[in-house]
Amino acid sequence: MKNTKANELRDIEKNILNKLSKIEDVKKDFYTLWMNKKSFENHIEKRLKQGHIVDVDDYILKTLDCVIEADEYILAIHEKSWNNLCYNKKNNWAVIFNENGEIMTSYKVENDKKSFEELHKEVGGIIQKGVVNETIRKAFKRLRNKYKNLE
């Protein structure tokens, strides 16, 4: 049974924070935030080919910075499918999480393509927007600081 709408965001954020808390070596373990290692590797390869990143470090930093500096969150709630949480930075970069707090994708927003919100509305998703939880921002900021100390 699905949680009430009021709990959806809190549950996803709790799952994200749980995953973040398990990361010791950011560069080595960053892929554990994704659904699986192959998904992480495929996303890096795709973003490199698109020219949206210069290397894996650039991808990791863009992903971290997007959540830290996000203008808002957009939550897409679905009756018969996964709920998705999007952090959007100045309509420039987006990071999408699933209900388990796993990153599904991190990408450059392209204005000529449909937005996260538009895509989810098309398939019946209920959209909620709001201010990013400061606990989430701080957790990603700690991870970024840890990462930068490795360089």
PDB file of C-alpha atoms in Angstrom:
ATOM      1  CA  MET A   1       0.000   0.000   0.000  1.00  0.00           C
ATOM      2  CA  LYS A   2       1.261   3.474  -0.934  1.00  0.00           C
ATOM      3  CA  ASN A   3       2.110   6.004   1.767  1.00  0.00           C
ATOM      4  CA  THR A   4       0.046   9.148   2.043  1.00  0.00           C
ATOM      5  CA  LYS A   5       1.238  12.010  -0.137  1.00  0.00           C
ATOM      6  CA  ALA A   6       2.480  13.856   2.943  1.00  0.00           C
ATOM      7  CA  ASN A   7       4.903  11.033   3.706  1.00  0.00           C
ATOM      8  CA  GLU A   8       6.224  10.422   0.187  1.00  0.00           C
ATOM      9  CA  LEU A   9       8.877  13.139   0.218  1.00  0.00           C
ATOM     10  CA  ARG A  10       9.984  12.417   3.778  1.00  0.00           C
ATOM     11  CA  ASP A  11      10.398   8.702   3.003  1.00  0.00           C
ATOM     12  CA  ILE A  12      12.473   9.320  -0.132  1.00  0.00           C
ATOM     13  CA  GLU A  13      14.653  11.844   1.705  1.00  0.00           C
ATOM     14  CA  LYS A  14      15.170   9.371   4.549  1.00  0.00           C
ATOM     15  CA  ASN A  15      16.312   6.757   2.018  1.00  0.00           C
ATOM     16  CA  ILE A  16      18.672   9.263   0.362  1.00  0.00           C
ATOM     17  CA  LEU A  17      20.219  10.226   3.710  1.00  0.00           C
ATOM     18  CA  ASN A  18      20.634   6.554   4.618  1.00  0.00           C
ATOM     19  CA  LYS A  19      22.519   5.880   1.368  1.00  0.00           C
ATOM     20  CA  LEU A  20      24.688   8.976   1.843  1.00  0.00           C
ATOM     21  CA  SER A  21      25.623   7.926   5.367  1.00  0.00           C
ATOM     22  CA  LYS A  22      27.214   4.714   4.062  1.00  0.00           C
ATOM     23  CA  ILE A  23      29.720   6.440   1.789  1.00  0.00           C
ATOM     24  CA  GLU A  24      33.276   6.488   3.102  1.00  0.00           C
ATOM     25  CA  ASP A  25      35.420   7.100   0.004  1.00  0.00           C
ATOM     26  CA  VAL A  26      33.362   9.411  -2.205  1.00  0.00           C
ATOM     27  CA  LYS A  27      35.241   8.797  -5.451  1.00  0.00           C
ATOM     28  CA  LYS A  28      35.298   5.029  -5.003  1.00  0.00           C
ATOM     29  CA  ASP A  29      31.785   4.635  -3.559  1.00  0.00           C
ATOM     30  CA  PHE A  30      29.796   7.348  -5.375  1.00  0.00           C
ATOM     31  CA  TYR A  31      28.252   4.776  -7.694  1.00  0.00           C
ATOM     32  CA  THR A  32      26.454   3.263  -4.662  1.00  0.00           C
ATOM     33  CA  LEU A  33      24.056   6.221  -4.778  1.00  0.00           C
ATOM     34  CA  TRP A  34      22.843   4.909  -8.151  1.00  0.00           C
ATOM     35  CA  MET A  35      20.500   2.008  -8.744  1.00  0.00           C
ATOM     36  CA  ASN A  36      23.585  -0.063  -9.657  1.00  0.00           C
ATOM     37  CA  LYS A  37      27.193   0.372 -10.796  1.00  0.00           C
ATOM     38  CA  LYS A  38      26.399  -0.350 -14.457  1.00  0.00           C
ATOM     39  CA  SER A  39      23.751   2.402 -14.479  1.00  0.00           C
ATOM     40  CA  PHE A  40      26.302   4.852 -13.064  1.00  0.00           C
ATOM     41  CA  GLU A  41      28.897   3.862 -15.670  1.00  0.00           C
ATOM     42  CA  ASN A  42      26.355   4.102 -18.511  1.00  0.00           C
ATOM     43  CA  HIS A  43      25.329   7.590 -17.404  1.00  0.00           C
ATOM     44  CA  ILE A  44      28.949   8.780 -17.359  1.00  0.00           C
ATOM     45  CA  GLU A  45      29.549   7.341 -20.826  1.00  0.00           C
ATOM     46  CA  LYS A  46      26.388   8.970 -22.194  1.00  0.00           C
ATOM     47  CA  ARG A  47      27.146  12.404 -20.662  1.00  0.00           C
ATOM     48  CA  LEU A  48      30.717  12.271 -22.015  1.00  0.00           C
ATOM     49  CA  LYS A  49      29.449  11.509 -25.538  1.00  0.00           C
ATOM     50  CA  GLN A  50      26.931  14.362 -25.255  1.00  0.00           C
ATOM     51  CA  GLY A  51      29.727  16.735 -24.210  1.00  0.00           C
ATOM     52  CA  HIS A  52      27.883  17.598 -20.982  1.00  0.00           C
ATOM     53  CA  ILE A  53      30.811  16.562 -18.767  1.00  0.00           C
ATOM     54  CA  VAL A  54      34.580  16.383 -19.216  1.00  0.00           C
ATOM     55  CA  ASP A  55      35.240  13.393 -16.917  1.00  0.00           C
ATOM     56  CA  VAL A  56      33.866  11.368 -14.013  1.00  0.00           C
ATOM     57  CA  ASP A  57      34.964  14.029 -11.497  1.00  0.00           C
ATOM     58  CA  ASP A  58      32.964  16.653 -13.383  1.00  0.00           C
ATOM     59  CA  TYR A  59      29.902  14.380 -13.310  1.00  0.00           C
ATOM     60  CA  ILE A  60      30.193  13.718  -9.588  1.00  0.00           C
ATOM     61  CA  LEU A  61      30.604  17.423  -8.797  1.00  0.00           C
ATOM     62  CA  LYS A  62      27.720  18.477 -11.064  1.00  0.00           C
ATOM     63  CA  THR A  63      25.494  15.900  -9.393  1.00  0.00           C
ATOM     64  CA  LEU A  64      26.475  16.992  -5.872  1.00  0.00           C
ATOM     65  CA  ASP A  65      26.270  20.709  -6.695  1.00  0.00           C
ATOM     66  CA  CYS A  66      22.846  20.317  -8.295  1.00  0.00           C
ATOM     67  CA  VAL A  67      21.318  19.021  -5.079  1.00  0.00           C
ATOM     68  CA  ILE A  68      23.219  21.527  -2.916  1.00  0.00           C
ATOM     69  CA  GLU A  69      22.195  24.504  -5.060  1.00  0.00           C
ATOM     70  CA  ALA A  70      18.766  23.275  -6.226  1.00  0.00           C
ATOM     71  CA  ASP A  71      16.124  25.959  -6.667  1.00  0.00           C
ATOM     72  CA  GLU A  72      13.379  23.505  -5.742  1.00  0.00           C
ATOM     73  CA  TYR A  73      12.384  19.894  -5.545  1.00  0.00           C
ATOM     74  CA  ILE A  74       9.743  18.414  -7.821  1.00  0.00           C
ATOM     75  CA  LEU A  75       8.060  15.258  -6.582  1.00  0.00           C
ATOM     76  CA  ALA A  76       6.124  13.141  -9.074  1.00  0.00           C
ATOM     77  CA  ILE A  77       3.706  10.806  -7.330  1.00  0.00           C
ATOM     78  CA  HIS A  78       2.310   7.867  -9.273  1.00  0.00           C
ATOM     79  CA  GLU A  79      -0.533   5.569  -8.311  1.00  0.00           C
ATOM     80  CA  LYS A  80       0.790   2.452 -10.063  1.00  0.00           C
ATOM     81  CA  SER A  81       4.473   3.158 -10.537  1.00  0.00           C
ATOM     82  CA  TRP A  82       7.583   4.480  -8.822  1.00  0.00           C
ATOM     83  CA  ASN A  83       7.473   7.946  -7.351  1.00  0.00           C
ATOM     84  CA  ASN A  84      10.369  10.137  -8.492  1.00  0.00           C
ATOM     85  CA  LEU A  85      12.043  13.092  -6.830  1.00  0.00           C
ATOM     86  CA  CYS A  86      13.847  15.698  -8.924  1.00  0.00           C
ATOM     87  CA  TYR A  87      16.268  18.359  -7.718  1.00  0.00           C
ATOM     88  CA  ASN A  88      16.601  21.088 -10.324  1.00  0.00           C
ATOM     89  CA  LYS A  89      19.376  23.693 -10.420  1.00  0.00           C
ATOM     90  CA  LYS A  90      18.501  26.873 -12.328  1.00  0.00           C
ATOM     91  CA  ASN A  91      17.001  24.795 -15.119  1.00  0.00           C
ATOM     92  CA  ASN A  92      20.555  23.764 -15.957  1.00  0.00           C
ATOM     93  CA  TRP A  93      21.149  20.383 -14.266  1.00  0.00           C
ATOM     94  CA  ALA A  94      18.778  17.858 -12.698  1.00  0.00           C
ATOM     95  CA  VAL A  95      19.190  14.823 -10.441  1.00  0.00           C
ATOM     96  CA  ILE A  96      16.369  12.276 -10.235  1.00  0.00           C
ATOM     97  CA  PHE A  97      15.888   9.835  -7.347  1.00  0.00           C
ATOM     98  CA  ASN A  98      13.507   6.888  -7.072  1.00  0.00           C
ATOM     99  CA  GLU A  99      11.507   5.875  -3.977  1.00  0.00           C
ATOM    100  CA  ASN A 100      14.482   3.936  -2.602  1.00  0.00           C
ATOM    101  CA  GLY A 101      16.626   7.068  -2.554  1.00  0.00           C
ATOM    102  CA  GLU A 102      18.711   5.841  -5.486  1.00  0.00           C
ATOM    103  CA  ILE A 103      19.831   8.162  -8.256  1.00  0.00           C
ATOM    104  CA  MET A 104      18.171   7.171 -11.491  1.00  0.00           C
ATOM    105  CA  THR A 105      19.868   9.861 -13.561  1.00  0.00           C
ATOM    106  CA  SER A 106      21.814  13.101 -13.348  1.00  0.00           C
ATOM    107  CA  TYR A 107      21.781  15.227 -16.482  1.00  0.00           C
ATOM    108  CA  LYS A 108      22.045  18.591 -18.163  1.00  0.00           C
ATOM    109  CA  VAL A 109      18.597  20.081 -18.705  1.00  0.00           C
ATOM    110  CA  GLU A 110      17.998  20.692 -22.399  1.00  0.00           C
ATOM    111  CA  ASN A 111      15.372  23.363 -23.055  1.00  0.00           C
ATOM    112  CA  ASP A 112      14.282  21.784 -26.343  1.00  0.00           C
ATOM    113  CA  LYS A 113      13.228  18.587 -24.531  1.00  0.00           C
ATOM    114  CA  LYS A 114      10.290  17.950 -22.218  1.00  0.00           C
ATOM    115  CA  SER A 115      10.927  18.691 -18.574  1.00  0.00           C
ATOM    116  CA  PHE A 116      10.754  16.186 -15.727  1.00  0.00           C
ATOM    117  CA  GLU A 117       7.450  17.755 -14.686  1.00  0.00           C
ATOM    118  CA  GLU A 118       5.928  17.605 -18.189  1.00  0.00           C
ATOM    119  CA  LEU A 119       6.925  13.968 -18.676  1.00  0.00           C
ATOM    120  CA  HIS A 120       5.380  12.877 -15.388  1.00  0.00           C
ATOM    121  CA  LYS A 121       2.177  14.886 -15.886  1.00  0.00           C
ATOM    122  CA  GLU A 122       1.723  13.174 -19.273  1.00  0.00           C
ATOM    123  CA  VAL A 123       1.533   9.781 -17.579  1.00  0.00           C
ATOM    124  CA  GLY A 124      -0.785  10.914 -14.788  1.00  0.00           C
ATOM    125  CA  GLY A 125       1.727  11.853 -12.133  1.00  0.00           C
ATOM    126  CA  ILE A 126       0.686  14.251  -9.406  1.00  0.00           C
ATOM    127  CA  ILE A 127       3.302  16.990  -9.058  1.00  0.00           C
ATOM    128  CA  GLN A 128       4.350  18.620  -5.801  1.00  0.00           C
ATOM    129  CA  LYS A 129       7.019  21.317  -5.605  1.00  0.00           C
ATOM    130  CA  GLY A 130       8.771  22.977  -2.734  1.00  0.00           C
ATOM    131  CA  VAL A 131      11.904  24.194  -1.048  1.00  0.00           C
ATOM    132  CA  VAL A 132      14.746  21.693  -0.708  1.00  0.00           C
ATOM    133  CA  ASN A 133      15.199  20.278   2.787  1.00  0.00           C
ATOM    134  CA  GLU A 134      18.285  21.847   4.407  1.00  0.00           C
ATOM    135  CA  THR A 135      19.275  18.468   5.880  1.00  0.00           C
ATOM    136  CA  ILE A 136      19.553  17.088   2.330  1.00  0.00           C
ATOM    137  CA  ARG A 137      21.588  20.108   1.185  1.00  0.00           C
ATOM    138  CA  LYS A 138      23.957  19.795   4.160  1.00  0.00           C
ATOM    139  CA  ALA A 139      24.424  16.053   3.644  1.00  0.00           C
ATOM    140  CA  PHE A 140      25.368  16.586  -0.013  1.00  0.00           C
ATOM    141  CA  LYS A 141      27.607  19.496   0.961  1.00  0.00           C
ATOM    142  CA  ARG A 142      29.466  17.252   3.457  1.00  0.00           C
ATOM    143  CA  LEU A 143      29.900  14.677   0.700  1.00  0.00           C
ATOM    144  CA  ARG A 144      31.207  17.328  -1.706  1.00  0.00           C
ATOM    145  CA  ASN A 145      33.657  18.637   0.904  1.00  0.00           C
ATOM    146  CA  LYS A 146      34.829  15.084   1.584  1.00  0.00           C
ATOM    147  CA  TYR A 147      35.246  14.586  -2.168  1.00  0.00           C
ATOM    148  CA  LYS A 148      37.206  17.792  -2.678  1.00  0.00           C
ATOM    149  CA  ASN A 149      39.556  16.810   0.167  1.00  0.00           C
ATOM    150  CA  LEU A 150      40.434  13.669  -1.802  1.00  0.00           C
ATOM    151  CA  GLU A 151      41.688  15.687  -4.783  1.00  0.00           C
TER     152      GLU A 151
END
